[in-house]
Each structure stands twice: as structure tokens, then as C-alpha cells.
CSV table of C-alpha atoms in Angstrom, one decimal:
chain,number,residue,atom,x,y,z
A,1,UNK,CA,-97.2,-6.7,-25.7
A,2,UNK,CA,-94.0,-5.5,-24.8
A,3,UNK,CA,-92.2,-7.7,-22.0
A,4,UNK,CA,-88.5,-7.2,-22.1
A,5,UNK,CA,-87.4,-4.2,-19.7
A,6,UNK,CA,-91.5,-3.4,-18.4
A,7,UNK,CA,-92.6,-3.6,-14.8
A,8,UNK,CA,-96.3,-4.3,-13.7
A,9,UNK,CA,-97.8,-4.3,-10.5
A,10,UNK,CA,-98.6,-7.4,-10.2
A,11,UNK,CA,-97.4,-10.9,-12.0
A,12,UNK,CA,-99.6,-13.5,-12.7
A,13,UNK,CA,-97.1,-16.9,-13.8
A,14,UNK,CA,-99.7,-19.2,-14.7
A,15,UNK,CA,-102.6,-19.4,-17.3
A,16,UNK,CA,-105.0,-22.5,-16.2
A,17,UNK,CA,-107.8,-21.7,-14.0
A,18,UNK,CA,-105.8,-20.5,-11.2
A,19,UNK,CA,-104.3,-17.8,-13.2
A,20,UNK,CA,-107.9,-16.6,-15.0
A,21,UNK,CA,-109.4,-16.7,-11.6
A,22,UNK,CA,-106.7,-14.5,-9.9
A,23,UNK,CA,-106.7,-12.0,-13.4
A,24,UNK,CA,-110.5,-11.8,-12.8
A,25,UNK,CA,-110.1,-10.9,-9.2
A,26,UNK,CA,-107.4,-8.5,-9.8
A,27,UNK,CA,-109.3,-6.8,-12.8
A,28,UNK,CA,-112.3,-6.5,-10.9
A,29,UNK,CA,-110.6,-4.6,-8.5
A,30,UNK,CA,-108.7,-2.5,-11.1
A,31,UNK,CA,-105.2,-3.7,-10.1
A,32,UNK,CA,-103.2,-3.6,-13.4
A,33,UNK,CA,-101.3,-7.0,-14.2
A,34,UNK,CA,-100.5,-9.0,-16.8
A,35,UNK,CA,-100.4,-13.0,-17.5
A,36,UNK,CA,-97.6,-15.2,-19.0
A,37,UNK,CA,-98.6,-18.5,-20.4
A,38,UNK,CA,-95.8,-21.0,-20.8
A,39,UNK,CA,-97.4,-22.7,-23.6
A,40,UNK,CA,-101.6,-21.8,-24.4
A,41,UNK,CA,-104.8,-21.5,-22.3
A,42,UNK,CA,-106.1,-25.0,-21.3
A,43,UNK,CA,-102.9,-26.8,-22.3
A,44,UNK,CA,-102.7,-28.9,-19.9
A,45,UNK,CA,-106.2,-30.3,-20.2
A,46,UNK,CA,-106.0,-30.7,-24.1
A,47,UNK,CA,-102.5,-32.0,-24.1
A,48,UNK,CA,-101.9,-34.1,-21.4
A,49,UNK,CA,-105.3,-36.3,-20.8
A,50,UNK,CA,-106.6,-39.5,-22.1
A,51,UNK,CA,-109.4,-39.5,-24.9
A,52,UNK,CA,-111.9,-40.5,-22.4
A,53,UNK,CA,-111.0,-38.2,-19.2
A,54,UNK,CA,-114.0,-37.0,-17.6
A,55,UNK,CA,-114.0,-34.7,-14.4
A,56,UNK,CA,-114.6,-36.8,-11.0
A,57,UNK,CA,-116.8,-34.2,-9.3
A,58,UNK,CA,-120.3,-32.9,-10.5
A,59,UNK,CA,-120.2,-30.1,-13.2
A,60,UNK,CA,-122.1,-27.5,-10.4
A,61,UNK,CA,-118.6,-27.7,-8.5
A,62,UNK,CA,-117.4,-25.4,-11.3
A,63,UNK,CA,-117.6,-22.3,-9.7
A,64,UNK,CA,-114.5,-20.0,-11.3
A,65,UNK,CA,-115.1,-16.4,-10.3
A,66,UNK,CA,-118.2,-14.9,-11.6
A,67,UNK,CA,-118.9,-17.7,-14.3
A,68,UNK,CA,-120.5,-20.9,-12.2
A,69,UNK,CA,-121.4,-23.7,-14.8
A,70,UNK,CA,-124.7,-23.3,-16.6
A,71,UNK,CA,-125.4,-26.0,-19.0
A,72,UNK,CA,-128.3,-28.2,-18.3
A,73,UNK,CA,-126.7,-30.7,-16.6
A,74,UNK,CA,-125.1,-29.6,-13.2
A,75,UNK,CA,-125.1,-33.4,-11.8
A,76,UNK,CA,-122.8,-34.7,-15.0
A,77,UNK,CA,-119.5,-34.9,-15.6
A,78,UNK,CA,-117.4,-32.7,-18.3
A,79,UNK,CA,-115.5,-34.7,-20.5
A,80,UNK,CA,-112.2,-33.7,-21.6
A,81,UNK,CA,-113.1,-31.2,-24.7
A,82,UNK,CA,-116.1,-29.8,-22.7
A,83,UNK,CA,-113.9,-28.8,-19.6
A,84,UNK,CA,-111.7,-27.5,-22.7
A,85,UNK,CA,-114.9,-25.2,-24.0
A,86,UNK,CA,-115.3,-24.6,-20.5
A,87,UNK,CA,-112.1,-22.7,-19.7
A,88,UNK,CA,-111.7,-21.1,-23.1
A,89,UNK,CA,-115.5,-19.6,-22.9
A,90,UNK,CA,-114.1,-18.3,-19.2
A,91,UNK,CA,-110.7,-16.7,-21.4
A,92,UNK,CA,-113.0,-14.6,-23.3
A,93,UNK,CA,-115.2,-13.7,-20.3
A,94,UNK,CA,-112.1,-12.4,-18.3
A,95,UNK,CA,-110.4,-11.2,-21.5
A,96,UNK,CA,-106.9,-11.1,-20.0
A,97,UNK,CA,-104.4,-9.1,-20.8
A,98,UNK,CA,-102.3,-12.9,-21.3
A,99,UNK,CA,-99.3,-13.6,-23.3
A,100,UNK,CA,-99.1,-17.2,-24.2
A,101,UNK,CA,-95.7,-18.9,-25.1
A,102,UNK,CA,-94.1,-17.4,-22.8
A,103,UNK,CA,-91.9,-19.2,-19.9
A,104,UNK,CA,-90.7,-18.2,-16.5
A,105,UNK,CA,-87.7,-19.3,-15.4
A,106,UNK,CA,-86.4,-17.5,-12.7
A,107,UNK,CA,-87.9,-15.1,-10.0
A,108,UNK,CA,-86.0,-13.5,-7.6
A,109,UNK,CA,-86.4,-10.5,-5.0
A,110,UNK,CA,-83.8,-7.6,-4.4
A,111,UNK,CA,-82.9,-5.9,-1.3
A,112,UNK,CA,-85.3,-3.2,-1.9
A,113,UNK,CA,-88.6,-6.0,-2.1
A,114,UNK,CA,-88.8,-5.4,-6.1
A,115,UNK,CA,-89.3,-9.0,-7.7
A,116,UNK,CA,-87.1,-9.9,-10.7
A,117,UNK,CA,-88.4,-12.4,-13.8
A,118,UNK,CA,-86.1,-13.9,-16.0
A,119,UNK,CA,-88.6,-15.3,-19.1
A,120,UNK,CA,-87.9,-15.9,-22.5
A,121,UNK,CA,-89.2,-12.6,-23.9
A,122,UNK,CA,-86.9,-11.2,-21.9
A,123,UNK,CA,-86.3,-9.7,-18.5
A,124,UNK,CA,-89.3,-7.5,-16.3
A,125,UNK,CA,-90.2,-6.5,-13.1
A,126,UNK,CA,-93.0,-6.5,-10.3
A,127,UNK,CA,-94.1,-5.2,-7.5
A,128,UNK,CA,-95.9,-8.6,-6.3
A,129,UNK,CA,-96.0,-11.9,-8.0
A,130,UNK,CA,-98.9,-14.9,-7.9
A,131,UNK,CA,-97.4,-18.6,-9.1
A,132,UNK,CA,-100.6,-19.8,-10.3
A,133,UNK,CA,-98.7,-23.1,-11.8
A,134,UNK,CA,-100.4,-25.9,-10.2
A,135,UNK,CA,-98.8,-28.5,-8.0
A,136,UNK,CA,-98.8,-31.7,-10.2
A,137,UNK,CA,-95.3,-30.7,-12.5
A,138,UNK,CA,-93.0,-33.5,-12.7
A,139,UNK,CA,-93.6,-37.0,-13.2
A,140,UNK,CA,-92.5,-39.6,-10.6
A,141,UNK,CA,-90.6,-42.4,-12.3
A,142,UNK,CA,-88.8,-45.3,-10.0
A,143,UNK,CA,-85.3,-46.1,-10.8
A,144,UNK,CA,-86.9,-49.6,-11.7
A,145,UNK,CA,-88.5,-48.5,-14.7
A,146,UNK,CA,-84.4,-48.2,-16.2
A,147,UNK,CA,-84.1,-51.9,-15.7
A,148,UNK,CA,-87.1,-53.4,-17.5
A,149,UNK,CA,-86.4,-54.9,-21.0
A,150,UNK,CA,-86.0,-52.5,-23.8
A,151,UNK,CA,-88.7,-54.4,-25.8
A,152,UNK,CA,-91.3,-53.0,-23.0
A,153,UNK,CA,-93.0,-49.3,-24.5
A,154,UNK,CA,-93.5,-47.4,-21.1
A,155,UNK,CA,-95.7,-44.4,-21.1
A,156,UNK,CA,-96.0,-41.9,-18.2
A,157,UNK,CA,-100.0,-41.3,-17.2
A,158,UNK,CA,-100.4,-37.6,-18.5
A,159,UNK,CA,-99.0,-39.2,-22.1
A,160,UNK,CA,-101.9,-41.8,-22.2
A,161,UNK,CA,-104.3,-41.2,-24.4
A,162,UNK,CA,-105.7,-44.7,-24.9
A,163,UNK,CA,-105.0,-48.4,-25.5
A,164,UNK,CA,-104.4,-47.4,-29.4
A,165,UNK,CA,-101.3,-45.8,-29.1
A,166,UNK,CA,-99.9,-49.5,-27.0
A,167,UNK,CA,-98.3,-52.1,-28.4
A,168,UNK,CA,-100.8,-55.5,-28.8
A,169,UNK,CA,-100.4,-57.1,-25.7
A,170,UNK,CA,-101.4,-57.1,-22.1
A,171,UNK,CA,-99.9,-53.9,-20.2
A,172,UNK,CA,-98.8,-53.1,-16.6
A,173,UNK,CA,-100.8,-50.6,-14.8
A,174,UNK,CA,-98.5,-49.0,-11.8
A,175,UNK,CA,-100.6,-46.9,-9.1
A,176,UNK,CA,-104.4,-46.6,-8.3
A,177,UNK,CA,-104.9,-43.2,-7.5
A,178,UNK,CA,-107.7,-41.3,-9.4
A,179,UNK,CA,-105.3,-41.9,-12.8
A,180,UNK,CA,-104.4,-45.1,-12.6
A,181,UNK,CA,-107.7,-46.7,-11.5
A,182,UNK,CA,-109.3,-44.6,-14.3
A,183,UNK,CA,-106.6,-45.5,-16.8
A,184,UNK,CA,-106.5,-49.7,-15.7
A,185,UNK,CA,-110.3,-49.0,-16.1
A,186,UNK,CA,-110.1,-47.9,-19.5
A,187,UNK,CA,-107.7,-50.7,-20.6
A,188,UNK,CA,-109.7,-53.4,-19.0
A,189,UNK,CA,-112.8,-52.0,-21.0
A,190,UNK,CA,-111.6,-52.2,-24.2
A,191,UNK,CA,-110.6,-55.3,-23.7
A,192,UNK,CA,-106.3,-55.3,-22.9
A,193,UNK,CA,-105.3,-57.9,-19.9
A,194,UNK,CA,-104.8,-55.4,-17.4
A,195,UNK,CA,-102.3,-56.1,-14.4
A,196,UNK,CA,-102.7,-53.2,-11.6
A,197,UNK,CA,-100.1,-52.5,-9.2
A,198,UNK,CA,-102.5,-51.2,-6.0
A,199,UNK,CA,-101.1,-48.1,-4.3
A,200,UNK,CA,-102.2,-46.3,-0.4
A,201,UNK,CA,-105.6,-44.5,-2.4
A,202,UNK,CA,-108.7,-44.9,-1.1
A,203,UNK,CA,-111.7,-45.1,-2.8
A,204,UNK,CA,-115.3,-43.0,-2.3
A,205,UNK,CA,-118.8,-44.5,-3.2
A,206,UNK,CA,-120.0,-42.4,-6.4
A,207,UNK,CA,-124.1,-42.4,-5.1
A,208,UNK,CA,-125.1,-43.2,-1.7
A,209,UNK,CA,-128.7,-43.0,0.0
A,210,UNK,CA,-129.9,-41.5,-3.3
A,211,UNK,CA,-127.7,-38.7,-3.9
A,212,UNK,CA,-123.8,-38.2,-5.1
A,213,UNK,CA,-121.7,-38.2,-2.0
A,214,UNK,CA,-120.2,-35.1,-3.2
A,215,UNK,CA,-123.3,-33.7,-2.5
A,216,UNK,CA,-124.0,-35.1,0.7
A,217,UNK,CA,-120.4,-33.5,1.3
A,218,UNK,CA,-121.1,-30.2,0.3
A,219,UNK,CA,-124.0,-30.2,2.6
A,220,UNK,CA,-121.9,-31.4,5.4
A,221,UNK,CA,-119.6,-28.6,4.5
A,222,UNK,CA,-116.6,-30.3,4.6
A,223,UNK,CA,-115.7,-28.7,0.8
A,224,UNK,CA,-115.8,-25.1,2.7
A,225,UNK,CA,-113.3,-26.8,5.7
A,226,UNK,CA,-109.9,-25.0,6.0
A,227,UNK,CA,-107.1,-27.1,6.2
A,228,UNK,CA,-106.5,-25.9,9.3
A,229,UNK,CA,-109.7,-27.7,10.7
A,230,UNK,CA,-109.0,-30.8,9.3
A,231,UNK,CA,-108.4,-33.6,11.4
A,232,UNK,CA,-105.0,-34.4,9.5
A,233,UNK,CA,-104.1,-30.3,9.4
A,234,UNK,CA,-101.4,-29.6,6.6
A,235,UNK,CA,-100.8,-33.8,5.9
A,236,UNK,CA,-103.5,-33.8,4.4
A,237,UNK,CA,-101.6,-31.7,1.4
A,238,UNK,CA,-100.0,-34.9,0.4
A,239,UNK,CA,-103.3,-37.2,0.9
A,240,UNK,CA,-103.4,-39.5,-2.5
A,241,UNK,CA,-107.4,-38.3,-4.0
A,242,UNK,CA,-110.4,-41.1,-3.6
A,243,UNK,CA,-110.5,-43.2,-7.0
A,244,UNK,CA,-114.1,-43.0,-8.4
A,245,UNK,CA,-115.1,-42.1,-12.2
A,246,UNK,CA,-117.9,-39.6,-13.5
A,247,UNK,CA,-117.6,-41.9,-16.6
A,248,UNK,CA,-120.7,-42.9,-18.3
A,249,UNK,CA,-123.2,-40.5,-15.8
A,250,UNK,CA,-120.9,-41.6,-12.6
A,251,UNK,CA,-120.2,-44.7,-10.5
A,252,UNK,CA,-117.9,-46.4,-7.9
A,253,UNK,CA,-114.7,-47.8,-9.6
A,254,UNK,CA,-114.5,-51.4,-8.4
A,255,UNK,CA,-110.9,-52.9,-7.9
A,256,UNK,CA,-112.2,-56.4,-6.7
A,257,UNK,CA,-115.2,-56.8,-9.2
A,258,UNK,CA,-112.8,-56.0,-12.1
A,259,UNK,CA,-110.5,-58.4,-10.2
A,260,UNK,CA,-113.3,-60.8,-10.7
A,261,UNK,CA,-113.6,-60.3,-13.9
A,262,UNK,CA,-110.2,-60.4,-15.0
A,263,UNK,CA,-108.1,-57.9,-14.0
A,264,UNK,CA,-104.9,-58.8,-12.4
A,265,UNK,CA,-104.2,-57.1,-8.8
A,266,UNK,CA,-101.2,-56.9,-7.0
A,267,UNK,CA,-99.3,-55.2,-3.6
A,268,UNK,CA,-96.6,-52.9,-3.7
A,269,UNK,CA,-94.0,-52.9,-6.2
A,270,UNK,CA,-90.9,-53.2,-4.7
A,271,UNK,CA,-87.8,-54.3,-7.4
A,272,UNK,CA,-87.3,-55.6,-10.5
A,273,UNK,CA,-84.4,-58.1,-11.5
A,274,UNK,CA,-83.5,-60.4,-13.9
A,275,UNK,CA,-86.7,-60.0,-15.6
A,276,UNK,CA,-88.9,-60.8,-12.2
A,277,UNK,CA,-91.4,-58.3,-10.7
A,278,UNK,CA,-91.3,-58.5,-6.8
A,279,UNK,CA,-94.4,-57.3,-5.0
A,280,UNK,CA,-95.7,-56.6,-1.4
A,281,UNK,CA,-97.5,-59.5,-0.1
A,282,UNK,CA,-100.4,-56.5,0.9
A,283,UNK,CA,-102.5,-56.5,-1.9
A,284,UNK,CA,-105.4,-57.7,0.5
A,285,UNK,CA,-104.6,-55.0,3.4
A,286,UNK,CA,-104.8,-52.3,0.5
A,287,UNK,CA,-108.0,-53.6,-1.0
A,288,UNK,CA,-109.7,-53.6,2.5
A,289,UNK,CA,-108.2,-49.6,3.9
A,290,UNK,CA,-109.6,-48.3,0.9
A,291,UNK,CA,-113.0,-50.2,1.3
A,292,UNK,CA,-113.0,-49.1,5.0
A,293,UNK,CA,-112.4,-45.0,4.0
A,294,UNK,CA,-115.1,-45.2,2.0
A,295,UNK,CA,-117.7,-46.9,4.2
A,296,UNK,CA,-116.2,-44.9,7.2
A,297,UNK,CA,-117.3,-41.6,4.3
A,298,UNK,CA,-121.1,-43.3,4.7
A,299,UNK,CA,-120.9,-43.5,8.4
A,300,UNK,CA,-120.3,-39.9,8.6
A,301,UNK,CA,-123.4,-39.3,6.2
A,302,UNK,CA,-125.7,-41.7,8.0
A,303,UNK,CA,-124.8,-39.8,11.1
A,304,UNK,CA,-125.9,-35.7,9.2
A,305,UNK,CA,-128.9,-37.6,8.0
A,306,UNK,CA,-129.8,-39.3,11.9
A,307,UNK,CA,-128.9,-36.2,13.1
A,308,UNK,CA,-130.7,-33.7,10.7
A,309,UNK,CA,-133.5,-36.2,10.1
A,310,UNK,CA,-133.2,-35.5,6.5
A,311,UNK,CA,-135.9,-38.1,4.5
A,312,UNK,CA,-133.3,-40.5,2.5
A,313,UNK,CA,-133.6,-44.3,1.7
A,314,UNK,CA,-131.8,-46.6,3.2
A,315,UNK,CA,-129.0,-47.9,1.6
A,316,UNK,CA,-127.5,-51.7,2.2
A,317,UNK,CA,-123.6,-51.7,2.5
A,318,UNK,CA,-121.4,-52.5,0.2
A,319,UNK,CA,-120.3,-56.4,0.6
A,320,UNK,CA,-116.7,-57.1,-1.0
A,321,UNK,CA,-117.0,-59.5,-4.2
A,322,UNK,CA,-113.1,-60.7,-4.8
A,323,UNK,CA,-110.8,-61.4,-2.2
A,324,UNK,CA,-107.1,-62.9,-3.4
A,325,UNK,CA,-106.8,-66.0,-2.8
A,326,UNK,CA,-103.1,-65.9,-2.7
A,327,UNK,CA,-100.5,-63.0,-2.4
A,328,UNK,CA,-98.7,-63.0,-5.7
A,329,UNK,CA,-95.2,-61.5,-4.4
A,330,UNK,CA,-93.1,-62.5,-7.5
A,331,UNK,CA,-94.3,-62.1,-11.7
A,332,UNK,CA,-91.8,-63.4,-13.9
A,333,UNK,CA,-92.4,-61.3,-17.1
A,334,UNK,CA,-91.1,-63.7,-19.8
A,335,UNK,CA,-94.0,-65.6,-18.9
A,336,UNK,CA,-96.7,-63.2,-19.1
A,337,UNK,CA,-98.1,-61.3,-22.7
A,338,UNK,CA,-96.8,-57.9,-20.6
A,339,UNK,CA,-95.7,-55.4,-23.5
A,340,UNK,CA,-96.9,-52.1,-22.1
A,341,UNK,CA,-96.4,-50.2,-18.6
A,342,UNK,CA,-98.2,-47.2,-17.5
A,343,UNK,CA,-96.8,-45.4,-15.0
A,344,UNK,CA,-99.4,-44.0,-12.8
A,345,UNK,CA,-97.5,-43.2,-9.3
A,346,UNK,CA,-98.0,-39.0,-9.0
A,347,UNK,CA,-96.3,-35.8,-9.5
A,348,UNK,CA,-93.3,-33.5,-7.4
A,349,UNK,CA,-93.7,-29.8,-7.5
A,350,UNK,CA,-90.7,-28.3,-8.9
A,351,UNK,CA,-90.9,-24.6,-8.0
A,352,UNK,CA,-86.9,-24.5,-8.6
A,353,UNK,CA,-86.6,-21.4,-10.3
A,354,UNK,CA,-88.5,-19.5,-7.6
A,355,UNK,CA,-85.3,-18.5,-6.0
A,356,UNK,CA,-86.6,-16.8,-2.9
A,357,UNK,CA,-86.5,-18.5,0.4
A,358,UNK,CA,-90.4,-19.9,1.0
A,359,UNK,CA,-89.6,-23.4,0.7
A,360,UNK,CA,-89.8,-26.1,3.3
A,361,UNK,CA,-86.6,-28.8,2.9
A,362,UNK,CA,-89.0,-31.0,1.4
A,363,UNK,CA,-89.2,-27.9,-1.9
A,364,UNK,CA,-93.2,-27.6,-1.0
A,365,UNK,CA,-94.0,-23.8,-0.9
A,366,UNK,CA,-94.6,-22.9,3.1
A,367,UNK,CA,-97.7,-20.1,3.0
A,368,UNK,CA,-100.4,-19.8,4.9
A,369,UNK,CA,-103.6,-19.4,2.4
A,370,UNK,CA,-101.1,-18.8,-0.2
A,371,UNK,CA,-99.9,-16.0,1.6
A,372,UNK,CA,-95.7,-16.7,2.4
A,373,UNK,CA,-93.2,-14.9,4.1
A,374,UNK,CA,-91.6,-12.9,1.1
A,375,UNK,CA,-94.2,-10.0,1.4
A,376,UNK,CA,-95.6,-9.7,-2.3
A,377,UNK,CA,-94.9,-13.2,-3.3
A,378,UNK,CA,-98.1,-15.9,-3.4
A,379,UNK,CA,-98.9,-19.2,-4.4
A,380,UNK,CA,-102.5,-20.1,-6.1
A,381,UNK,CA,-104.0,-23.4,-7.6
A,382,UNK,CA,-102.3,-25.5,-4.6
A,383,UNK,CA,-104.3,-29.0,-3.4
A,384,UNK,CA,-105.6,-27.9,-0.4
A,385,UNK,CA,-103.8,-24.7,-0.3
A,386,UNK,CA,-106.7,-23.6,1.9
A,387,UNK,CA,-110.0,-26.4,1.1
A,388,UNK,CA,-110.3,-29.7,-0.6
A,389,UNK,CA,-111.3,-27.3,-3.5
A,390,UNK,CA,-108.3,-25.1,-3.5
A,391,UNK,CA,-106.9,-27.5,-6.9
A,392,UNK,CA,-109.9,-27.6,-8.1
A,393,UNK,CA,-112.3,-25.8,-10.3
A,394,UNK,CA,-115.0,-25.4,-7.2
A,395,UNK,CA,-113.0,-23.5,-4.6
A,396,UNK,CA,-110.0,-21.5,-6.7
A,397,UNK,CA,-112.0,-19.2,-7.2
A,398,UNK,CA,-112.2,-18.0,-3.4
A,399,UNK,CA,-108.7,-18.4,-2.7
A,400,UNK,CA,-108.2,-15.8,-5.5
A,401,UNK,CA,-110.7,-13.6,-3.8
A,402,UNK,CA,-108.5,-13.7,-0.8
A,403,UNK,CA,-105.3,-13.1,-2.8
A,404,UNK,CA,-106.7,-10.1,-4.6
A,405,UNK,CA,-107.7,-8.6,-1.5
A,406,UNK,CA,-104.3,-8.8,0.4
A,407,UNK,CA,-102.6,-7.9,-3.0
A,408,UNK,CA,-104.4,-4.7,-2.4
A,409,UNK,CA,-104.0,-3.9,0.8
A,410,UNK,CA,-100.2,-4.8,-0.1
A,411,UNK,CA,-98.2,-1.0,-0.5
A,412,UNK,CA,-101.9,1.1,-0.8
A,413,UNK,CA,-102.0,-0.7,-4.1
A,414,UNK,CA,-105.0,0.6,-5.8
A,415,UNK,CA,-104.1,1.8,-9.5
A,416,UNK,CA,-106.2,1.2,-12.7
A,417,UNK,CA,-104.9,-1.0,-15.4
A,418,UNK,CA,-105.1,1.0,-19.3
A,419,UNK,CA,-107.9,-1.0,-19.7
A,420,UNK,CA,-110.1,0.1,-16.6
A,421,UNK,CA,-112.0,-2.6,-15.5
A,422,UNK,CA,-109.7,-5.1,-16.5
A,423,UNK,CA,-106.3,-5.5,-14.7
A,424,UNK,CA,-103.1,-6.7,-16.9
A,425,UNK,CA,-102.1,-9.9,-15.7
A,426,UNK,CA,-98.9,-11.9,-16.5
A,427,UNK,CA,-99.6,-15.7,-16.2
A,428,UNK,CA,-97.4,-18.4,-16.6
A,429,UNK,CA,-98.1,-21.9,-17.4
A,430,UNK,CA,-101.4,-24.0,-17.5
């Protein structure tokens, strides 16, 4: 497909799930588009997770337009290569008009509402445009990383793949969000000395009162709340995820009984110099706010099954087994076996080169259902762009509903792509 000079209706940048989603919305309707893939379909999910990633929600959450999971078992979890199969069977469902390779790096709008692409096939144009990227793009590395000794390998999380590709020796764990629990988890499994540097996460009981708590949840229907019902509103955008695993059929991920066991747990990370960590002494204030979120998350399902006498044993509460003794606020790394750090702290969005003004000062894009104030111009794939499942496989699929209808309602937009049924969709990156 010709790129250089052509104009399309509608722009998809971004080939993941957000960007099949919105292509299989927009074809259904008959709104011709095409897709631009910065590098290949799924890339993100072969490329940047470790050998044994497994999804954190229940395989019946994936719901992506038209083509709901149906393997045989909906209360699992997909490993990596299977979410992989997943979204390439869903390519050649939607059959998108896609062009992989392909990089966006600039879009602009003139005077007259056209948007501009700059790409490195060359330049086009478009009447609208969906950013279907994602929000987790950049790495967040402190400035203390520079610092530590040049004998120390450090790896970001999305370049993890397991404790084989470390050095011999026992390795720094920094953040406890859904990735670095998961990953300090792995480490300690096979074996490694694990130190874990505990972040603000909370955690979330896997099974409670006989069912997963994601679908006690669903049935609650807080995965169909709109952020603009949530207690927190639009802070809740920026909310670190609940740690839990779907490893191994699913189960709670323990900080304090791997503490127990081994694992080495510490508060904030706060410097490093000459050679000596310096931590928080808040190691047990974090260990206990995420233990109250998630028993507060079983008050509020006790309370739906009072309330809608639903017939579920009872459940005893969880009772902590590893407190610290001591707050450890200094580790002096000469005399430790430390040889590896994995940085586990989060992502920024970098939406730079969308040089139209929709930002907030912050750089996050300010929308309203991923709707913004450049008329034609939309952002898909966002956490809690509109529900908890917004970045997820189990509610992208709706906001890309929603998109595809105000996309055509936008200008009496209701042409046929050359292929009919199918619309031509330009997505960029996975």
C-alpha cells in the first residue's frame, strides 16, 4: 500500500488491540481507514514480556469486538504465547487493511481541520485520526540508577525475560506493582536471593468466598463503572494496579510469606552513595495499606452477598504471617551478593509528536471518553480512559464502539472502504 502523498478518512496509529478493535468497529460501519504498525501485530506482547507472563485477569475478560475468548477454559489465565495466538487469530478475523513497520512521528492539524502525518513511508493525510498506542511508553529510570557500580547489570522490567539472562548472584528488585511483584516472584522461585524494594501498590485477594474476586467484581459491576463515577474521578488514571498472579491456575502474591521465606523487603528507596542504599523506614506502613485495600475489596463483597443473599461460604480473613522486625533504612552493597537490579517503577506516556494542543501540563492527553478538543482527533487503549477495562482486553472493545460512532457522525462521514465491509485502517504501534 501506497502511503507517501494519500489521504484516508480516518487514521488508525496503533496496531495492538486498541487499534484491531477500533479497525473492526470502523469496518463494520464501512468507514474506510487504514492502520500503521510501528513495528508488527502483538509486538509488544512477544517482545517485551518475561518467559513466564501470564494475564492477571480471567481469560472470559477477553472480550475484543466480536471475537470474546472461546477456548475451554474461560476461568484461566493466558500465558504469554497464548495471548500472542490470541491477538494474531483476532488479525486475521478483522483482516485489516495494516501496514506494519511503519512509524508515526509527527501529527499535526492545519487551519482548515485537515490532520497532517509525518511517518517514515512518507507524508499523508486524514480527515480524523485515533492514537491507539497505549499509555505505558517510556520507562521510568531514577537518576540513582547512574550512580551504582559499573559491575551491577541493570535491566528495565519490559527487558526481563528471566533469571537466565542475570548474572549469578542475588539481584535488586525496585517496585511492587503488578511487574515487580510478579518478576521478584519469579526470581525468588527459581531460587535467586531476592531483595524487593516495596512501592504504594496494593494488592487484591485472587479467590474469595469461592469465586475469583474478579468475578465477584464483575457482578458488582464496578468493571462497567465510568471513571466519572468513581469515588477517586480522573485520579484514579494514575492509580498503581493490585499485584496478584494468574500463575499456576491463580493465587494471591504474598509479600510477607515470601518475606518469610527469604525474600528481603524494604521501604522506599530514597539515594544511593558511596556504595550504600538508603531506604524509607515504611516498609511496615506499606505492607499493611496494601493488606487493608484488599480486605477493604472483601468488605465490599461480603456487603453484595448480605445484601443480595447470594449462597457463598464463609471465608476466614487473611491473618498477616511476617511483620519486620526492624526497619532496615541503610544496605551497604559491598556487603551483600547484589549483582543484578530490575527496575520495576512504571511507564510515562510520551505522546510528543502529537503536536496539537490536547495535553494537560502534566503531557497526559485531556479527552473525555477519548473524545478531545481538536474535533477529529481521539485517543484509544488509555487506563481508565472511560472503565477499569479501558487498557485492557475486556472493555477496549466498547470504547471503540463509542469512537466509531462519533467518528461517524463526525462531517456526515459515511463512505465505503474498496473493500466494502472492511474499512482501511492506518495503525501505529502495538
Amino acid at each position: 500500500m501506497e502511503l507517501s502523498g494519500g489521504h484516508w478518512p480516518v487514521v488508525v496509529v496503533g496496531g495492538g488491540q486498541a487499534g484491531l478493535s477500533m479497525s473492526r468497529c470502523l469496518g463494520r460501519r464501512g468507514i474506510d481507514h487504514v492502520v500503521l504498525e510501528r513495528a508488527e501485530v502483538a509486538h509488544s506482547w512477544k517482545t517485551y514480556r518475561w518467559d513466564t507472563f501470564c494475564l492477571v485477569t480471567p481469560n472470559w475478560q477477553c472480550q475484543l469486538p466480536d471475537f470474546p475468548y472461546a477456548g475451554d477454559d474461560p476461568h484461566g489465565f493466558m500465558v504469554r504465547d497464548q495471548i500472542v495466538d490470541y491477538l494474531e487469530a483476532y488479525r486475521a478475523f478483522v483482516d485489516p487493511p495494516i501496514v506494519e513497520g511503519v512509524e508515526v512521528t509527527r501529527v499535526s492539524r492545519d487551519p482548515r481541520g485537515t490532520y497532517h502525518l509525518t511517518t517514515s513511508a512518507g507524508d499523508l493525510t486524514a480527515d480524523q485520526v485515533v492514537v491507539a498506542t497505549g499509555g505505558y511508553h517510556t520507562p521510568i529510570t531514577p537518576p540513582l540508577s547512574e550512580p551504582l557500580p559499573a559491575g551491577i547489570t541493570q535491566v528495565q522490567s519490559h527487558h526481563y525475560k528471566s533469571g537466565a539472562q542475570l548474572p549469578p548472584g542475588e539481584v535488586l528488585v525496585v517496585g511492587s506493582g503488578q511487574s515487580g511483584a510478579q518478576i521478584a516472584e519469579d526470581l525468588h522461585l527459581e531460587g535467586r536471593q531476592v531483595h524487593l524494594v516495596v512501592g504504594d501498590a496494593p494488592r487484591v485477594a485472587r479467590f474469595y468466598r469461592g469465586r475469583d474476586v474478579t468475578d465477584w467484581l464483575a457482578e458488582m459491576g464496578y468493571y462497567d463503572m465510568p471513571v466519572t463515577e468513581h469515588p477517586r474521578r480522573e485520579a484514579v488514571r494514575a492509580q498503581a494496579n493490585h499485584y496478584v498472579t494468574g500463575r499456576d491456575g491463580g493465587r494471591d502474591i504474598d509479600l510477607r510469606a515470601h518475606a518469610r521465606d527469604g525474600m528481603r523487603l524494604y521501604g522506599l528507596l530514597t539515594d544511593h552513595r558511596d556504595g550504600v542504599l538508603h531506604f524509607d523506614a515504611d516498609l511496615t506502613r506499606r505492607l499493611d495499606h496494601a493488606d487493608e485495600v484488599s480486605e477493604s475489596i472483601k468488605d465490599t463483597i461480603d456487603k453484595y452477598i448480605a445484601e443480595q443473599q447470594v449462597d457463598a461460604p464463609v471465608e476466614e480473613r487473611y491473618t498477616p504471617v511476617w511483620r519486620p522486625r526492624a526497619e532496615t533504612t541503610e544496605l551497604r552493597l559491598a556487603d551483600t551478593g547484589i549483582t543484578s537490579v530490575v527496575w520495576c517503577i512504571g511507564f510515562r506516556q510520551d505522546f510528543r509528536w502529537v503536536d496539537v494542543p490536547v495535553f494537560t501540563g502534566r503531557g497526559a492527553p485531556a479527552h473525555t471518553r477519548g473524545v478531545t478538543s481538536s474535533p477529529g482527533l481521539y485517543f484509544l487503549g488509555l487506563p481508565w480512559l472511560w472503565t477499569w477495562g479501558s487498557g485492557r482486553f475486556s472493555g477496549v472493545g466498547r470504547d471503540a464502539e463509542y469512537l466509531a460512532e462519533r467518528i461517524r457522525s463526525q462531517r456526515g462521514l459515511t463512505g465505503t472502504g474498496p473493500r466494502g465491509d472492511v474499512c482501511n485502517v492506518l495503525a501505529l504501534g502495538s
